[in-house]
Coordinates of C-alpha atoms in Angstrom, one line a residue:
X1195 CA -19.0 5.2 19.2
X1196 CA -18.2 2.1 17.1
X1197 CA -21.1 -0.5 17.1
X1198 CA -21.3 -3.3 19.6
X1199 CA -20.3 -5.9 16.9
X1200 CA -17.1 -3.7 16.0
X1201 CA -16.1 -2.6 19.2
X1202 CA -15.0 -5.9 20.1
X1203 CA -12.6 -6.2 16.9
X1204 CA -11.1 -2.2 17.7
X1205 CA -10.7 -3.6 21.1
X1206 CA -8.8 -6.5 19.8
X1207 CA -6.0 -4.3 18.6
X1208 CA -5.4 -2.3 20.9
X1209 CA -3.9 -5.6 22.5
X1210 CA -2.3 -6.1 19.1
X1211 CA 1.8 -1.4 8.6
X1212 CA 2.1 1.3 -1.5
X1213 CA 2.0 -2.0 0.1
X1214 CA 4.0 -0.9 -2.8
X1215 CA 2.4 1.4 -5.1
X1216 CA 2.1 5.3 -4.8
X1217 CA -0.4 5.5 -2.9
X1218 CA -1.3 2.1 -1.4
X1219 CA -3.0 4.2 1.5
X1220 CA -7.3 3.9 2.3
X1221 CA -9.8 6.2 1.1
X1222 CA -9.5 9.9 2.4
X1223 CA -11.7 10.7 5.6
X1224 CA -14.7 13.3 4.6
X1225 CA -13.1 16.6 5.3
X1226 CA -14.7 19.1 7.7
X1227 CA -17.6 20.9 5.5
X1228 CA -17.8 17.9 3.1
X1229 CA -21.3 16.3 2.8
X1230 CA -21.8 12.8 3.1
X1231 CA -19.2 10.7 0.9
X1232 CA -17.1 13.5 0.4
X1233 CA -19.2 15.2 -2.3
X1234 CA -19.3 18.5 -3.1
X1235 CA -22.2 21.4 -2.8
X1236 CA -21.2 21.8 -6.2
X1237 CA -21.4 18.6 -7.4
X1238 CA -20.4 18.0 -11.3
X1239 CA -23.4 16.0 -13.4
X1240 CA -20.5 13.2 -13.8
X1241 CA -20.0 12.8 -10.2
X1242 CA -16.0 13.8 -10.6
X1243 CA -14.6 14.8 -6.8
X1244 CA -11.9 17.1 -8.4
X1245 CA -14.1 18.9 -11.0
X1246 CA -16.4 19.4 -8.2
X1247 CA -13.9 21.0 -6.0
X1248 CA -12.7 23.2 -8.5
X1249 CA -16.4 24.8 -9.1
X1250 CA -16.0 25.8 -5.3
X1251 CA -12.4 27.1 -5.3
X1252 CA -14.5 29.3 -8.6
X1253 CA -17.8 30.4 -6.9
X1254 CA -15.4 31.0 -3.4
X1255 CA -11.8 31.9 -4.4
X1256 CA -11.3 33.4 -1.2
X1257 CA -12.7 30.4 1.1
X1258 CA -9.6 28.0 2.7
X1259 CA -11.4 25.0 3.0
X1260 CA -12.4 25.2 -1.0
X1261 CA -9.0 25.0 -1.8
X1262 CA -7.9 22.2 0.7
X1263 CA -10.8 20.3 -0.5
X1264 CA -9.1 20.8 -3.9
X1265 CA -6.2 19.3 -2.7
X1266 CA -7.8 16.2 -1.0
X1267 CA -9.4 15.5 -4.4
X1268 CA -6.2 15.6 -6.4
X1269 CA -4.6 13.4 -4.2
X1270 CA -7.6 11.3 -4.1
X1271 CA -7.6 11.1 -7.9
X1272 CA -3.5 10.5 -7.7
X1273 CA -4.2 7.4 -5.2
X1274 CA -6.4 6.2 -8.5
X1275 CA -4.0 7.5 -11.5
X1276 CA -0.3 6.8 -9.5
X1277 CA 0.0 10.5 -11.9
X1278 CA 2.7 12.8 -9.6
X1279 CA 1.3 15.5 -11.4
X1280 CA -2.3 15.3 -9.4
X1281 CA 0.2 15.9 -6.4
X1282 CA 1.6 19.4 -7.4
X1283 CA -1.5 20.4 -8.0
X1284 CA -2.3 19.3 -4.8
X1285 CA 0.7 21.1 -3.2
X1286 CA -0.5 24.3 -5.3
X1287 CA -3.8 24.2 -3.6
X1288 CA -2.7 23.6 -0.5
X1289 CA 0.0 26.4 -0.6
X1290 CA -3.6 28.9 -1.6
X1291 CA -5.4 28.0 1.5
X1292 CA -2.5 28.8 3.8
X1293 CA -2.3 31.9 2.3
X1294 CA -6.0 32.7 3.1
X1295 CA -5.4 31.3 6.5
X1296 CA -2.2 30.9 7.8
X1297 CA -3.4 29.8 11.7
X1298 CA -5.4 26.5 12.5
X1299 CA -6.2 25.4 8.9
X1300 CA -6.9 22.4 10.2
X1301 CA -8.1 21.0 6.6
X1302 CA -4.6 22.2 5.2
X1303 CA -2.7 20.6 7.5
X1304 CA -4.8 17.3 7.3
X1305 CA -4.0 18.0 3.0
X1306 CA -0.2 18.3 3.8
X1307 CA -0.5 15.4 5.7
X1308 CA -2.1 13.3 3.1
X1309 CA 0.4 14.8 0.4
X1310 CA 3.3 13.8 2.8
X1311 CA 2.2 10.3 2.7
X1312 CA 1.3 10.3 -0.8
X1313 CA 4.9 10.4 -1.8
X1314 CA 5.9 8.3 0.8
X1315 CA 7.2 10.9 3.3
X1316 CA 5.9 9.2 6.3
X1317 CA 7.8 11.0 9.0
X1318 CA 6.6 14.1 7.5
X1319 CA 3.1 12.6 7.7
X1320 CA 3.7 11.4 10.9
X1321 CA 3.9 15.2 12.1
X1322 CA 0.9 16.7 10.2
X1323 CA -0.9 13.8 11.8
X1324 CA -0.1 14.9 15.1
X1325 CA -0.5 18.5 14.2
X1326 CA -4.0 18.3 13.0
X1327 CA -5.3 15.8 16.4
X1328 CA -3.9 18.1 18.4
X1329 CA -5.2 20.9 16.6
X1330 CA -8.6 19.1 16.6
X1331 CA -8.6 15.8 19.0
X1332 CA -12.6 15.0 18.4
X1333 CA -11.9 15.5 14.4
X1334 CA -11.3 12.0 12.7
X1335 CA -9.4 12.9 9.7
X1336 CA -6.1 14.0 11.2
X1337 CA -5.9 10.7 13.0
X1338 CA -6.2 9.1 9.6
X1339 CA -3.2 10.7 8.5
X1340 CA -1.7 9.6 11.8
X1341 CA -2.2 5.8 10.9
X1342 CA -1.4 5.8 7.8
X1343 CA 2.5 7.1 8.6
X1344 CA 2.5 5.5 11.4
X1345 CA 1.9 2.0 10.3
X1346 CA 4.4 2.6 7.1
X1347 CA 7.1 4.3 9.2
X1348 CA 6.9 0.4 11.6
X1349 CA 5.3 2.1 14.7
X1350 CA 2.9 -0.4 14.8
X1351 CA 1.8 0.6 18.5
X1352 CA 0.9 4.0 17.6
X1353 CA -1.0 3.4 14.5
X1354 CA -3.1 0.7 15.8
X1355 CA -4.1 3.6 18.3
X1356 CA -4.2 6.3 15.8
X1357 CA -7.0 3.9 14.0
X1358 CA -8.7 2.8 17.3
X1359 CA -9.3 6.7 17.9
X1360 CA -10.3 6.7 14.4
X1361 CA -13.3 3.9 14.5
X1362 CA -14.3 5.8 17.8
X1363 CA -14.7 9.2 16.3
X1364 CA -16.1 8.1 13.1
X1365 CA -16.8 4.0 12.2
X1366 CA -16.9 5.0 8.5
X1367 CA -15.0 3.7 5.3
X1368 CA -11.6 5.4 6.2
X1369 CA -11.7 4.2 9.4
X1370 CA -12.9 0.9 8.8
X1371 CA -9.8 0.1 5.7
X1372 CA -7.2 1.4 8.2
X1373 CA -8.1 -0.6 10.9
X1374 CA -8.2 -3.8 8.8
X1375 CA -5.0 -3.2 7.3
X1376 CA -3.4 -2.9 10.8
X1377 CA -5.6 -6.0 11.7
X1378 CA -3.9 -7.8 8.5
X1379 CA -0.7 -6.3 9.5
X1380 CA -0.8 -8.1 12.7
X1381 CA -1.7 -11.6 11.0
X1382 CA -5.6 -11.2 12.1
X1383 CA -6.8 -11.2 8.5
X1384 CA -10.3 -13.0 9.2
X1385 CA -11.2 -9.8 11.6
X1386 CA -9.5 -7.8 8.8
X1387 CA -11.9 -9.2 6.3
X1388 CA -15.0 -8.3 8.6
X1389 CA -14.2 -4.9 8.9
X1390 CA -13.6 -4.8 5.0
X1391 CA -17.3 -6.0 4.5
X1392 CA -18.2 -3.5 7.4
X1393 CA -16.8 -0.7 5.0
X1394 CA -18.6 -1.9 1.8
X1395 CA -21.3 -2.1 3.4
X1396 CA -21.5 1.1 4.2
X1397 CA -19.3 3.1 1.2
X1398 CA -21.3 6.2 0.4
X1399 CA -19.2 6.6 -3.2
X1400 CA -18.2 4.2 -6.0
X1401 CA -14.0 5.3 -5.0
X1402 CA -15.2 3.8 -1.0
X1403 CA -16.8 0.6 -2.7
X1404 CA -13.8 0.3 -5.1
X1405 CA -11.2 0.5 -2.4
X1406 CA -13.3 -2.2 -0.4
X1407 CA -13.6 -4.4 -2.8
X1408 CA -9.6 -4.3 -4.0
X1409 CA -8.8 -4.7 -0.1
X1410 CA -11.0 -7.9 -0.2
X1411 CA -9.4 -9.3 -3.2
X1412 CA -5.8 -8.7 -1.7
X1413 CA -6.6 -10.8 1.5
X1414 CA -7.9 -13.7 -0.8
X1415 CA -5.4 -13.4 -2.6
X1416 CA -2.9 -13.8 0.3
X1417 CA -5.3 -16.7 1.1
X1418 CA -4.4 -18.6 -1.9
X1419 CA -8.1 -17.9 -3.1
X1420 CA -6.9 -16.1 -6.6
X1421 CA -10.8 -16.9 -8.4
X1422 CA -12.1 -15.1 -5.2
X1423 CA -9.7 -12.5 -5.2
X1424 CA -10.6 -12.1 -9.5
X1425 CA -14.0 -11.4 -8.5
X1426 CA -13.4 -8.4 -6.2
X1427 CA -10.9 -7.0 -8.4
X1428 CA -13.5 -7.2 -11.3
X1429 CA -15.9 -4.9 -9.0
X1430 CA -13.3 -2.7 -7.9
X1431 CA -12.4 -1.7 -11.6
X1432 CA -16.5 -2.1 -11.9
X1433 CA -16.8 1.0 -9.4
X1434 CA -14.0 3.1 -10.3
X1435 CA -12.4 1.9 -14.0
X1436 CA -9.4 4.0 -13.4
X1437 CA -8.4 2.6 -10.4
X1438 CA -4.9 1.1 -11.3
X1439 CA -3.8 -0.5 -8.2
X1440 CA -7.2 -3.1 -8.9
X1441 CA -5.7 -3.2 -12.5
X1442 CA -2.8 -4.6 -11.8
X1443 CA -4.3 -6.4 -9.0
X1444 CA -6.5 -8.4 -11.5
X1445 CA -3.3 -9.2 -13.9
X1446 CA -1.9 -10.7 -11.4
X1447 CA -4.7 -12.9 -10.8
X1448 CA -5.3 -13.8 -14.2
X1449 CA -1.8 -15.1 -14.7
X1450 CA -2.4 -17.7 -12.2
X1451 CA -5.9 -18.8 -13.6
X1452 CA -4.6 -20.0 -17.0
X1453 CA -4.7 -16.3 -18.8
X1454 CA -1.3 -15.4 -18.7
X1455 CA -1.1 -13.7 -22.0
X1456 CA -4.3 -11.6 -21.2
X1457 CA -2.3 -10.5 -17.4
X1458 CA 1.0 -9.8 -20.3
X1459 CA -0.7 -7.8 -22.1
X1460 CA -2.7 -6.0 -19.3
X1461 CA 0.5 -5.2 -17.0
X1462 CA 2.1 -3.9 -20.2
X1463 CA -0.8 -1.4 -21.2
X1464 CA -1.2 -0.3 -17.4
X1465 CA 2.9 0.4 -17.0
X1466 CA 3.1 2.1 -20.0
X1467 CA 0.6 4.3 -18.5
X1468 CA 1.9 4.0 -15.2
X1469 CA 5.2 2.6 -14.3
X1470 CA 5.9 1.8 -10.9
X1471 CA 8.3 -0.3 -9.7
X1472 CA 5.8 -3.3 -8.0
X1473 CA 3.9 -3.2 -11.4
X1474 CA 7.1 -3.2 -13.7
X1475 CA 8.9 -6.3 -11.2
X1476 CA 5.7 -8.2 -11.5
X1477 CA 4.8 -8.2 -15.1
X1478 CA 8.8 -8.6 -16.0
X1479 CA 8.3 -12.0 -13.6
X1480 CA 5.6 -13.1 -15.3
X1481 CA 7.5 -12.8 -18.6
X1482 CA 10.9 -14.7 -17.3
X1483 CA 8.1 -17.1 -15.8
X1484 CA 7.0 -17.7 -19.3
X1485 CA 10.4 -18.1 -20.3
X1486 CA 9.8 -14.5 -22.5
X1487 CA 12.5 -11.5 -22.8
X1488 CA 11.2 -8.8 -20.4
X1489 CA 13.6 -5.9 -21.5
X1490 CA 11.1 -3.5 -21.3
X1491 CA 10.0 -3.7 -17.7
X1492 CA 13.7 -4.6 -16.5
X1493 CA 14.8 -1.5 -18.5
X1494 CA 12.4 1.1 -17.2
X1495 CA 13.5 -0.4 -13.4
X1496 CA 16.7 -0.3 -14.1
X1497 CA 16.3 3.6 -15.1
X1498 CA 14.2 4.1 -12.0
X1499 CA 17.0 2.4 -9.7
X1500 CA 19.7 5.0 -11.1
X1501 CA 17.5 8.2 -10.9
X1502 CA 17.1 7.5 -7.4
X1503 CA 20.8 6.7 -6.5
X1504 CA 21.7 9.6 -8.1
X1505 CA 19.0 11.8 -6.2
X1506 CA 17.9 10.2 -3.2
X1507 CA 14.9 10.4 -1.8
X1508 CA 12.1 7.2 -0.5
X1509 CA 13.0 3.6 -1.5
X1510 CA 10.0 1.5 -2.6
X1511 CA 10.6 -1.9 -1.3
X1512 CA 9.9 -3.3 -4.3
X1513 CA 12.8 -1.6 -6.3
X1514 CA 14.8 -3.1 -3.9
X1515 CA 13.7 -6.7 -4.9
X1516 CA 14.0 -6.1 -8.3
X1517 CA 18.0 -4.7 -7.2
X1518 CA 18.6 -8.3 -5.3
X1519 CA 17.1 -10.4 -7.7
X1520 CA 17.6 -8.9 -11.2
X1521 CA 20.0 -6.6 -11.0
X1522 CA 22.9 -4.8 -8.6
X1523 CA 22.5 -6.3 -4.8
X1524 CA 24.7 -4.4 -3.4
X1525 CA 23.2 -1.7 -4.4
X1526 CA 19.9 -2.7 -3.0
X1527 CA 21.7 -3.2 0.3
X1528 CA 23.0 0.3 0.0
X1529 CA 19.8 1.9 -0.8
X1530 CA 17.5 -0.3 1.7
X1531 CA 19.9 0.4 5.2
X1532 CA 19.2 3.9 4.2
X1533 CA 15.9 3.4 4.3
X1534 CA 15.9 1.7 7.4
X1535 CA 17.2 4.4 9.1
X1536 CA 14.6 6.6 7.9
X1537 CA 11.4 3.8 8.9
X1538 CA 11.3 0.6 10.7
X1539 CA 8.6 -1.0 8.3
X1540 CA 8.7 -4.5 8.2
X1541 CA 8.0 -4.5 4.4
X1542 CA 11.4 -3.1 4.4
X1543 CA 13.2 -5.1 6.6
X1544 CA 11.7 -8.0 4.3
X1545 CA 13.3 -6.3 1.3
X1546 CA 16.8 -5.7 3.2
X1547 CA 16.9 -8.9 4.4
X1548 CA 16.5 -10.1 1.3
X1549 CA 18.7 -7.7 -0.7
X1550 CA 21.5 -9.2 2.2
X1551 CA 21.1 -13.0 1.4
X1552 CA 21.3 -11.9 -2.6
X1553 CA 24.6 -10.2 -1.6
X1554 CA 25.6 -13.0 0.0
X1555 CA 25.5 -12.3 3.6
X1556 CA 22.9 -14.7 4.8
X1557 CA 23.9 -14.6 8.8
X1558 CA 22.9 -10.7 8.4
X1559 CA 20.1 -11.2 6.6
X1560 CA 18.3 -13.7 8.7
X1561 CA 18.1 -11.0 11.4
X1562 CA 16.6 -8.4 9.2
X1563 CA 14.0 -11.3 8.0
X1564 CA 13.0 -12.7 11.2
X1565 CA 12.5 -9.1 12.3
X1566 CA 9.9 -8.6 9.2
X1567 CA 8.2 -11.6 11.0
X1568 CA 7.8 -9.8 14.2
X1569 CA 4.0 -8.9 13.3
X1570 CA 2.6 -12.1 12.3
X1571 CA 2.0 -10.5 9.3
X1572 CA 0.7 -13.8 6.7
X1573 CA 2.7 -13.1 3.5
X1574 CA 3.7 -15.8 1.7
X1575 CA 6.9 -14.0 0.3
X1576 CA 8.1 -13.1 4.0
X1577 CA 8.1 -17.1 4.5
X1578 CA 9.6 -17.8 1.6
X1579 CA 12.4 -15.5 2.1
X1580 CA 13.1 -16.5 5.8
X1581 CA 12.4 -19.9 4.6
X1582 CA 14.9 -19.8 1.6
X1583 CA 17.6 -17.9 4.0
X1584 CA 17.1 -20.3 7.5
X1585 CA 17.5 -23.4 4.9
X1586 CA 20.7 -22.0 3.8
X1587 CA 22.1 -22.0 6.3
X1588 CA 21.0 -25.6 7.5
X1589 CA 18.5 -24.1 9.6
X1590 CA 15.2 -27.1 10.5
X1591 CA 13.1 -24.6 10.2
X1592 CA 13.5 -23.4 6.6
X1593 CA 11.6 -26.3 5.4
X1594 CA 8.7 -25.2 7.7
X1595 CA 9.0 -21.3 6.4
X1596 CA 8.9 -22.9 2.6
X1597 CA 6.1 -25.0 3.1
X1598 CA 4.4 -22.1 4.7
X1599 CA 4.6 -20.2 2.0
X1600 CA 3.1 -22.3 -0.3
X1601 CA 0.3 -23.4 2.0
X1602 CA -0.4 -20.4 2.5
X1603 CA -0.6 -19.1 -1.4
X1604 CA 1.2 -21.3 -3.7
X1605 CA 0.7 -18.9 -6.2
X1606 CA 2.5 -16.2 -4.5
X1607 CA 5.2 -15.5 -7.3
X1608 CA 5.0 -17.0 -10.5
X1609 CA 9.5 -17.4 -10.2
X1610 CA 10.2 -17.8 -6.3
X1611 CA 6.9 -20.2 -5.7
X1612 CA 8.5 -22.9 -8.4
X1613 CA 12.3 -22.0 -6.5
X1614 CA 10.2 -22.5 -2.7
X1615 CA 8.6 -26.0 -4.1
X1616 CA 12.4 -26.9 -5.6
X1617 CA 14.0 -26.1 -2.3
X1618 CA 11.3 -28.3 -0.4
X1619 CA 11.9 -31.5 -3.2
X1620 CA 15.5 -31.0 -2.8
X1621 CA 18.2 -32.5 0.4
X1622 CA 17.8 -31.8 3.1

């Protein structure tokens, strides 16, 4: 059972969604037969999860769970790297431990799950989920699968209860991040940030304590607390130095804190390394901020945007944004209704709504953006682009949306914070 100071705050939602990036999912759950943490038997003198695994897929080629604890490692390490290639390994893995048990592999099907998610096939996700707690209802990690597709494919209901069931079976680190980010979700960010502390406090790895500590320094840094949110980025990358989500994470909050040059150069090293399209938008931002050329990031999105016209497949919001504001909006509108259809997240009815006003259709857009709104959710950007939408069209309340945006972080984009303030300063 959750502890009596917790129970309250899992009872809380039940009356109650990578965030850009591959994998911008919580730590795995420990899978069945895992010791404490997630470590192997055949723990590696460096401590590494996936060279551990693979001495136990060696000393038992012919055990299941060896190999689908392979596969939870890889994608574990890919949730670090944002490197595809962990993720057909992975898929390799997983495909070997169906072959040594084809019926109720429950750890497989928690793996395929995971993978699903990983590349942002939620409704795919959604059904391993639901497989595995059906296959196992008193087992916790199915039901973190179940959140995490749940909350990304906008059925916020359901994954508030897949991680209520979640804290109930087993109040650890997984359980405690998913429950804060549907907190967050939900605008209840201070009860977020309890649980948050809750899971540090008890993080039996340095990967638990990294992710923790990167959670912490995203909700100050939604607070418009970017020295706070420094600090827990500097631990994250402390714990786990390959952990690039905490590496862009701190750029970012170095280019508000009078270091822009150091964030330049520290978004350029990490997307040569790893380009994705939140890390490319932001650091090409900065640059335009800086009134810098930023052909390189631009470039690589635009490249990104025409791969996946031309071969479908998930839309990350953020290559959306970069299609309304730096490049094609109608084909961000194209792209983003599909979508849609496909997952009613309110990260991408932000993006929609937004790639609508950049098109030009501002009476469309404002339902997409209000409907973004519906959670409470406290982003800064969400205001600003209601805001910047409800004051074109001579709406009262765009001017509370703007200043709600920069009350709530004024540093929330280093271009469209300077445009909210300019909007606010000008007629009304």
């Amino acid at each position: 059972m959750v502890p009596a100071r917790l129970r309250g705050l899992g009872a809380a939602f039940v009356v109650v969604a990578c965030a850009g990036g591959l994998l911008a999912l919580g730590p795995r759950a420990a899978a069945p037969g895992a010791a404490p943490g997630g470590v192997s038997a055949f723990a590696s003198p460096a401590g590494d999860p996936v060279a551990d695994a693979r001495a136990a897929t060696g000393m038992r080629p012919q055990d299941p769970s060896s190999w689908s604890q392979l596969a939870l490692a890889e994608i574990e390490r890919a949730r670090l790297t944002l490197d595809p290639a962990d993720l057909a390994v992975a898929e390799q893995a997983l495909g070997r431990s169906l072959v040594l048990r084809p019926d109720r592999n429950y750890e497989a099907t928690v793996g395929h799950g995971q993978l699903a998610n990983a590349r942002h096939e939620f409704t795919r996700g959604a059904e391993y989920g639901r497989q595995a707690a059906a296959m196992a209802p008193d087992r916790s990690a199915g039901f973190a699968v179940l959140a995490d597709a749940e909350i990304q494919l906008g059925d916020y209901p359901a994954a508030t209860a897949a991680a209520q069931r979640l804290l109930d079976l087993a109040p650890t680190v997984a359980a405690y991040t998913r429950a804060a980010y549907d907190l967050e979700t939900h605008g209840r960010a201070e009860e977020a940030q309890l649980l948050l502390e809750r899971g540090l406090e008890t993080a039996a790895s340095p990967g638990e304590q990294a992710f923790c500590e990167h959670r912490l320094g995203d909700l100050a840094w939604e607070s418009g607390r970017p020295a706070e949110a420094e600090t827990h980025y500097r631990r994250a990358l402390a714990a786990s130095p390959g952990d690039r989500n905490a590496e862009a994470a701190l750029a970012r909050a170095q280019a508000v804190q009078g270091e822009p040059d150091e964030a330049a150069r520290r978004y350029r090293a990490l997307n040569e390394r790893a380009p994705v399209p939140q890390f490319l938008l932001e650091e090409a931002e900065l640059l335009l901020s800086l009134g810098r050329p930023a052909d390189q990031p631009l470039t690589a999105l635009a490249a990104e945007a025409r791969l996946l016209r031309a071969s479908g497949g998930p839309v990350d919001p953020y290559l959306g944004l970069y299609l309304a504001d730096h490049g094609d909006p109608a084909t961000a509108v194209d792209l983003l209704r599909t979508e849609w259809a496909a997952r009613h997240s309110v990260l991408v009815a932000d993006a929609l709504g937004w790639a609508l006003h950049a098109a030009g259709d501002d009476r469309e857009a404002i339902g997409y953006l209000r409907e973004a709104a519906r959670t409470g959710w406290h982003s800064a950007l969400f205001d600003y682009h209601l805001g910047t939408v409800e004051h074109g069209l001579g709406l009262s309340e765009g001017r509370d949306h703007l200043r709600a945006a920069l009350a709530r972080n004024p540093h929330f984009s280093p271009l469209h914070a300077p445009r909210a303030a300019a909007l606010l300063e000008g007629p009304r």
